[in-house]
Each structure stands twice: as structure tokens, then as C-alpha cells.
Amino acid sequence: MAEFVYPPVIGAALTAFRALDVRIKIIGAEHIPAKGGAVLVSNHISYLDFLFAGLGAYRGGKRKTRFMAKDDVFRHSISGPLMRGMKHIPVDRTDGQPAYEAAVRALKAGEVVGVFPEATISRSFMLKKFKTGAARMAADSGAPLLPVVLWGTQQLWTKGRPKTLTKRHVPVTIMIGEPIHLGPDDKPVMVTRKLRAAMSEMLDRAQREYPGKPAGPDDTWWLPAQLGGTAPTLEVAEAEDEAEALAKAERRAARG
């Protein structure tokens, strides 16, 4: 099913990107393994990140990435059949073990599995804390970690901002780093720190070399505070995330 669904979805995405003149630049495509399992690990700044991170792997080595995503998306009448057809992996946040086991099986079968270790979109557009799941999957499957950094995607559609899917000429950087191979004695916590450090350097480079500039003083929302933008700092963004999580929990409790 995946081979019938995935290529048309990729084709439709590329057609849309061309129509909008999304200026995609892929750096490090040579790091995509030609075969075998790999845990593709991406930062998360946009609702469209799975498209762009997957595009990097597809253009770099014709690899199809099976992303781990919350199961709500799989229950949707439109996105559900597409997600299942592309063999993405549903994650139940109340019990993530079945998804973890499915991901490890896919890796052992030679698939590329996509993970967002921050779990949610970063409102600050900087790296949040990483969960250790990606490193544990790499250790359990013997697959390498493949760091990927995206920049510019937040201008199209991100948390707390209206969709701007028709915005034209947006530059998007997709940077792929060298695979990180785990040794038998490597601990997931330490590997996760190494991974985050590597991705932090990649993100810094992507931001420094990014060709896009704010259109004016009212267009600095997509730039991190440390780069002179008006995006919230990591600390403020973390507080906003906590408040949102609390509000969701209270709504669930009210529904009984």
C-alpha cells in the first residue's frame, strides 16, 4: 500500500512547493544511507516538518521515512488513510510502548523511521529538551541516528500563528548531518546529549546562512529572540507549553 500512496503524496507536495516557489535548499544529502534502517531525528518548528524532513531523505537517497505521529492524526477521515497508507506509526501518548516496538521492528526491517525528540513544536524556534526515545530505538535496533535540522518552515504554518500556506518565495533549509552510530556501551542519555549538541550546531549554521529576512518590523515573529526576533524565549515558551498542557488536562477532566 505504501508504494502506491507515498509517491503521489510526495509528488503533490513537490508540485505545491513549486507553485509557491518555496526555495528549498538541501545540505548534506550525501549522509542519507542508501539502505538499512536509520532513525531520522528532526527539530520541530512547524506543522509541515514531516513533509520537509521526509523530502530531505527522499531526495537524498530515495528513502521513504515512516514518521511517528500522535494517533489522533490516524483517526481523521482524510489524513488517516494517507498516514496508514504511507506506513507511518501511530503513537498513543497514554501508552507509547506499542509504537516504540513497531518503530524498532521497522528499523530492523531496514526502514527509515522519523522522530521529533522535542515531542511538540518549539514556540521559540530553538531546540527544546530532547526525549531519549530516538537513542533507545537506535540502540535496540542497531540503526544509526540521522540528525536533520529544518529552518524556514515556521513561516508557513506553526503553533500560535495563522496558516500562511499560500506565502510565496519562502526559503527553506533542510540540513542533514553525519549519522551517529552507537556502540554497545553507549547510554541513551549520553547519546541524546551528543545528538542535541550536534543538532544545535547545525541549527546555528542554518540560521546564520539563511537567505530570508523579515519583510519589516511586523515580520520578526519567526526569528528567535536571540537573533533579534520577537519569538518567545525558551523559558517563556516552556511556560506557555505548560499552561497549554494544563488547560488540556482540565478540559479532559471536565469531559469526564
GROMACS .gro file of C-alpha atoms in nm, residues 23-256:
model
  234
   23ARG     CA    1   1.308   2.782  -0.222
   24ILE     CA    2   1.426   2.452  -0.080
   25LYS     CA    3   1.796   2.402  -0.011
   26ILE     CA    4   1.915   2.058   0.098
   27ILE     CA    5   2.256   2.040   0.264
   28GLY     CA    6   2.424   1.709   0.350
   29ALA     CA    7   2.215   1.480   0.127
   30GLU     CA    8   2.522   1.256   0.096
   31HIS     CA    9   2.467   1.149   0.457
   32ILE     CA   10   2.143   0.967   0.376
   33PRO     CA   11   2.221   0.593   0.395
   34ALA     CA   12   2.146   0.412   0.070
   35LYS     CA   13   1.994   0.119   0.254
   36GLY     CA   14   1.929  -0.016   0.601
   37GLY     CA   15   1.747   0.125   0.897
   38ALA     CA   16   1.807   0.475   1.031
   39VAL     CA   17   1.639   0.691   1.295
   40LEU     CA   18   1.581   1.027   1.130
   41VAL     CA   19   1.574   1.286   1.410
   42SER     CA   20   1.442   1.634   1.327
   43ASN     CA   21   1.381   1.957   1.513
   44HIS     CA   22   1.018   2.068   1.521
   45ILE     CA   23   0.916   2.425   1.433
   46SER     CA   24   0.619   2.374   1.200
   47TYR     CA   25   0.318   2.153   1.136
   48LEU     CA   26   0.474   2.077   0.795
   49ASP     CA   27   0.808   1.950   0.924
   50PHE     CA   28   0.736   1.587   0.841
   51LEU     CA   29   0.697   1.686   0.475
   52PHE     CA   30   1.028   1.867   0.460
   53ALA     CA   31   1.227   1.624   0.674
   54GLY     CA   32   1.089   1.338   0.466
   55LEU     CA   33   1.171   1.527   0.147
   56GLY     CA   34   1.534   1.554   0.255
   57ALA     CA   35   1.559   1.177   0.291
   58TYR     CA   36   1.370   1.114  -0.032
   59ARG     CA   37   1.575   1.350  -0.246
   60GLY     CA   38   1.897   1.245  -0.079
   61GLY     CA   39   1.858   0.872  -0.124
   62LYS     CA   40   1.504   0.791  -0.241
   63ARG     CA   41   1.431   0.678   0.113
   64LYS     CA   42   1.074   0.687   0.241
   65THR     CA   43   1.051   0.790   0.606
   66ARG     CA   44   0.792   0.635   0.837
   67PHE     CA   45   0.718   0.907   1.091
   68MET     CA   46   0.594   0.850   1.442
   69ALA     CA   47   0.288   1.072   1.496
   70LYS     CA   48   0.010   1.107   1.752
   71ASP     CA   49  -0.275   0.868   1.685
   72ASP     CA   50  -0.531   1.150   1.653
   73VAL     CA   51  -0.400   1.211   1.302
   74PHE     CA   52  -0.468   0.848   1.209
   75ARG     CA   53  -0.832   0.876   1.320
   76HIS     CA   54  -0.903   1.170   1.088
   77SER     CA   55  -1.120   1.082   0.786
   78ILE     CA   56  -0.877   1.238   0.536
   79SER     CA   57  -0.532   1.217   0.692
   80GLY     CA   58  -0.593   0.876   0.849
   81PRO     CA   59  -0.598   0.665   0.530
   82LEU     CA   60  -0.297   0.858   0.397
   83MET     CA   61  -0.096   0.809   0.716
   84ARG     CA   62  -0.175   0.438   0.725
   85GLY     CA   63  -0.105   0.403   0.353
   86MET     CA   64   0.240   0.556   0.396
   87LYS     CA   65   0.310   0.322   0.690
   88HIS     CA   66   0.360   0.598   0.941
   89ILE     CA   67   0.349   0.484   1.302
   90PRO     CA   68   0.065   0.595   1.536
   91VAL     CA   69   0.163   0.688   1.890
   92ASP     CA   70  -0.081   0.666   2.180
   93ARG     CA   71   0.055   0.917   2.430
   94THR     CA   72  -0.104   0.728   2.718
   95ASP     CA   73   0.082   0.410   2.621
   96GLY     CA   74   0.372   0.457   2.381
   97GLN     CA   75   0.520   0.107   2.411
   98PRO     CA   76   0.335  -0.048   2.111
   99ALA     CA   77   0.451   0.240   1.889
  100TYR     CA   78   0.807   0.203   2.018
  101GLU     CA   79   0.806  -0.169   1.940
  102ALA     CA   80   0.659  -0.105   1.594
  103ALA     CA   81   0.934   0.150   1.525
  104VAL     CA   82   1.209  -0.090   1.628
  105ARG     CA   83   1.062  -0.362   1.405
  106ALA     CA   84   1.055  -0.118   1.112
  107LEU     CA   85   1.418  -0.019   1.176
  108LYS     CA   86   1.529  -0.382   1.189
  109ALA     CA   87   1.346  -0.435   0.859
  110GLY     CA   88   1.559  -0.162   0.702
  111GLU     CA   89   1.317   0.131   0.718
  112VAL     CA   90   1.391   0.495   0.797
  113VAL     CA   91   1.183   0.599   1.099
  114GLY     CA   92   1.125   0.968   1.165
  115VAL     CA   93   1.119   1.108   1.520
  116PHE     CA   94   1.069   1.456   1.666
  117PRO     CA   95   1.251   1.424   2.001
  118GLU     CA   96   1.109   1.754   2.131
  119ALA     CA   97   0.763   1.591   2.104
  120THR     CA   98   0.590   1.924   2.033
  121ILE     CA   99   0.657   2.229   1.818
  122SER     CA  100   0.907   2.471   1.967
  123ARG     CA  101   0.743   2.811   2.006
  124SER     CA  102   1.086   2.971   2.050
  125PHE     CA  103   1.214   2.802   1.730
  126MET     CA  104   1.519   2.691   1.928
  127LEU     CA  105   1.583   2.335   2.043
  128LYS     CA  106   1.381   2.222   2.342
  129LYS     CA  107   1.478   1.935   2.570
  130PHE     CA  108   1.509   1.602   2.387
  131LYS     CA  109   1.340   1.282   2.494
  132THR     CA  110   1.563   0.974   2.482
  133GLY     CA  111   1.333   0.757   2.269
  134ALA     CA  112   1.528   0.804   1.945
  135ALA     CA  113   1.856   0.696   2.107
  136ARG     CA  114   1.688   0.395   2.269
  137MET     CA  115   1.539   0.290   1.936
  138ALA     CA  116   1.879   0.319   1.771
  139ALA     CA  117   2.036   0.109   2.047
  140ASP     CA  118   1.766  -0.160   2.032
  141SER     CA  119   1.766  -0.184   1.652
  142GLY     CA  120   2.134  -0.129   1.572
  143ALA     CA  121   2.040   0.156   1.337
  144PRO     CA  122   2.227   0.489   1.331
  145LEU     CA  123   2.080   0.824   1.429
  146LEU     CA  124   2.045   1.067   1.140
  147PRO     CA  125   2.025   1.431   1.260
  148VAL     CA  126   1.815   1.668   1.049
  149VAL     CA  127   1.758   2.039   1.105
  150LEU     CA  128   1.489   2.246   0.936
  151TRP     CA  129   1.474   2.623   0.914
  152GLY     CA  130   1.218   2.850   0.747
  153THR     CA  131   0.925   2.608   0.768
  154GLN     CA  132   0.783   2.806   1.062
  155GLN     CA  133   0.693   3.086   0.823
  156LEU     CA  134   0.434   2.864   0.653
  157TRP     CA  135   0.242   2.717   0.947
  158THR     CA  136   0.339   2.696   1.311
  159LYS     CA  137   0.184   2.687   1.655
  160GLY     CA  138   0.004   3.001   1.765
  161ARG     CA  139   0.010   3.165   1.422
  162PRO     CA  140  -0.241   3.164   1.135
  163LYS     CA  141  -0.171   2.939   0.839
  164THR     CA  142   0.020   3.111   0.561
  165LEU     CA  143   0.030   2.818   0.323
  166THR     CA  144  -0.001   3.047   0.022
  167LYS     CA  145   0.301   3.257   0.116
  168ARG     CA  146   0.537   3.266  -0.179
  169HIS     CA  147   0.916   3.258  -0.217
  170VAL     CA  148   0.985   3.130   0.135
  171PRO     CA  149   1.338   2.986   0.167
  172VAL     CA  150   1.350   2.651   0.348
  173THR     CA  151   1.674   2.491   0.463
  174ILE     CA  152   1.695   2.114   0.514
  175MET     CA  153   2.029   2.022   0.672
  176ILE     CA  154   2.129   1.659   0.717
  177GLY     CA  155   2.418   1.573   0.947
  178GLU     CA  156   2.654   1.279   0.964
  179PRO     CA  157   2.496   0.960   1.103
  180ILE     CA  158   2.569   0.886   1.467
  181HIS     CA  159   2.649   0.519   1.524
  182LEU     CA  160   2.603   0.379   1.872
  183GLY     CA  161   2.847   0.149   2.042
  184PRO     CA  162   2.742  -0.138   2.270
  185ASP     CA  163   2.828   0.059   2.583
  186ASP     CA  164   2.666   0.389   2.483
  187LYS     CA  165   2.397   0.512   2.720
  188PRO     CA  166   2.080   0.665   2.569
  189VAL     CA  167   2.104   0.974   2.792
  190MET     CA  168   2.460   1.050   2.683
  191VAL     CA  169   2.384   0.974   2.318
  192THR     CA  170   2.086   1.208   2.335
  193ARG     CA  171   2.310   1.485   2.469
  194LYS     CA  172   2.557   1.426   2.185
  195LEU     CA  173   2.273   1.427   1.931
  196ARG     CA  174   2.127   1.751   2.066
  197ALA     CA  175   2.468   1.918   2.067
  198ALA     CA  176   2.524   1.821   1.703
  199MET     CA  177   2.180   1.948   1.604
  200SER     CA  178   2.234   2.271   1.796
  201GLU     CA  179   2.546   2.339   1.588
  202MET     CA  180   2.355   2.254   1.270
  203LEU     CA  181   2.068   2.484   1.364
  204ASP     CA  182   2.309   2.769   1.437
  205ARG     CA  183   2.463   2.725   1.092
  206ALA     CA  184   2.124   2.702   0.921
  207GLN     CA  185   2.013   3.025   1.089
  208ARG     CA  186   2.337   3.210   1.009
  209GLU     CA  187   2.332   3.108   0.642
  210TYR     CA  188   1.958   3.151   0.590
  211PRO     CA  189   1.891   3.389   0.299
  212GLY     CA  190   1.547   3.507   0.415
  213LYS     CA  191   1.498   3.831   0.606
  214PRO     CA  192   1.193   3.980   0.779
  215ALA     CA  193   0.978   4.186   0.543
  216GLY     CA  194   0.954   4.461   0.804
  217PRO     CA  195   0.926   4.532   1.179
  218ASP     CA  196   0.596   4.340   1.195
  219ASP     CA  197   0.752   4.031   1.039
  220THR     CA  198   1.007   3.937   1.305
  221TRP     CA  199   0.783   3.685   1.485
  222TRP     CA  200   0.955   3.389   1.314
  223LEU     CA  201   1.302   3.488   1.436
  224PRO     CA  202   1.426   3.368   1.777
  225ALA     CA  203   1.473   3.630   2.045
  226GLN     CA  204   1.849   3.572   2.045
  227LEU     CA  205   1.860   3.670   1.678
  228GLY     CA  206   1.667   3.991   1.737
  229GLY     CA  207   1.325   3.846   1.663
  230THR     CA  208   1.007   3.860   1.867
  231ALA     CA  209   0.957   3.486   1.915
  232PRO     CA  210   0.936   3.394   2.285
  233THR     CA  211   1.249   3.286   2.466
  234LEU     CA  212   1.291   2.920   2.558
  235GLU     CA  213   1.183   2.995   2.914
  236VAL     CA  214   0.870   3.185   2.812
  237ALA     CA  215   0.785   2.921   2.552
  238GLU     CA  216   0.820   2.645   2.811
  239ALA     CA  217   0.579   2.827   3.042
  240GLU     CA  218   0.330   2.862   2.756
  241ASP     CA  219   0.359   2.489   2.681
  242GLU     CA  220   0.294   2.403   3.045
  243ALA     CA  221  -0.010   2.630   3.058
  244GLU     CA  222  -0.148   2.473   2.741
  245ALA     CA  223  -0.093   2.121   2.873
  246LEU     CA  224  -0.269   2.211   3.199
  247ALA     CA  225  -0.565   2.359   3.012
  248LYS     CA  226  -0.596   2.043   2.801
  249ALA     CA  227  -0.585   1.824   3.108
  250GLU     CA  228  -0.859   2.032   3.274
  251ARG     CA  229  -1.078   2.004   2.962
  252ARG     CA  230  -1.034   1.626   2.957
  253ALA     CA  231  -1.122   1.607   3.325
  254ALA     CA  232  -1.432   1.820   3.269
  255ARG     CA  233  -1.549   1.583   2.995
  256GLY     CA  234  -1.518   1.305   3.246
   0.00000   0.00000   0.00000
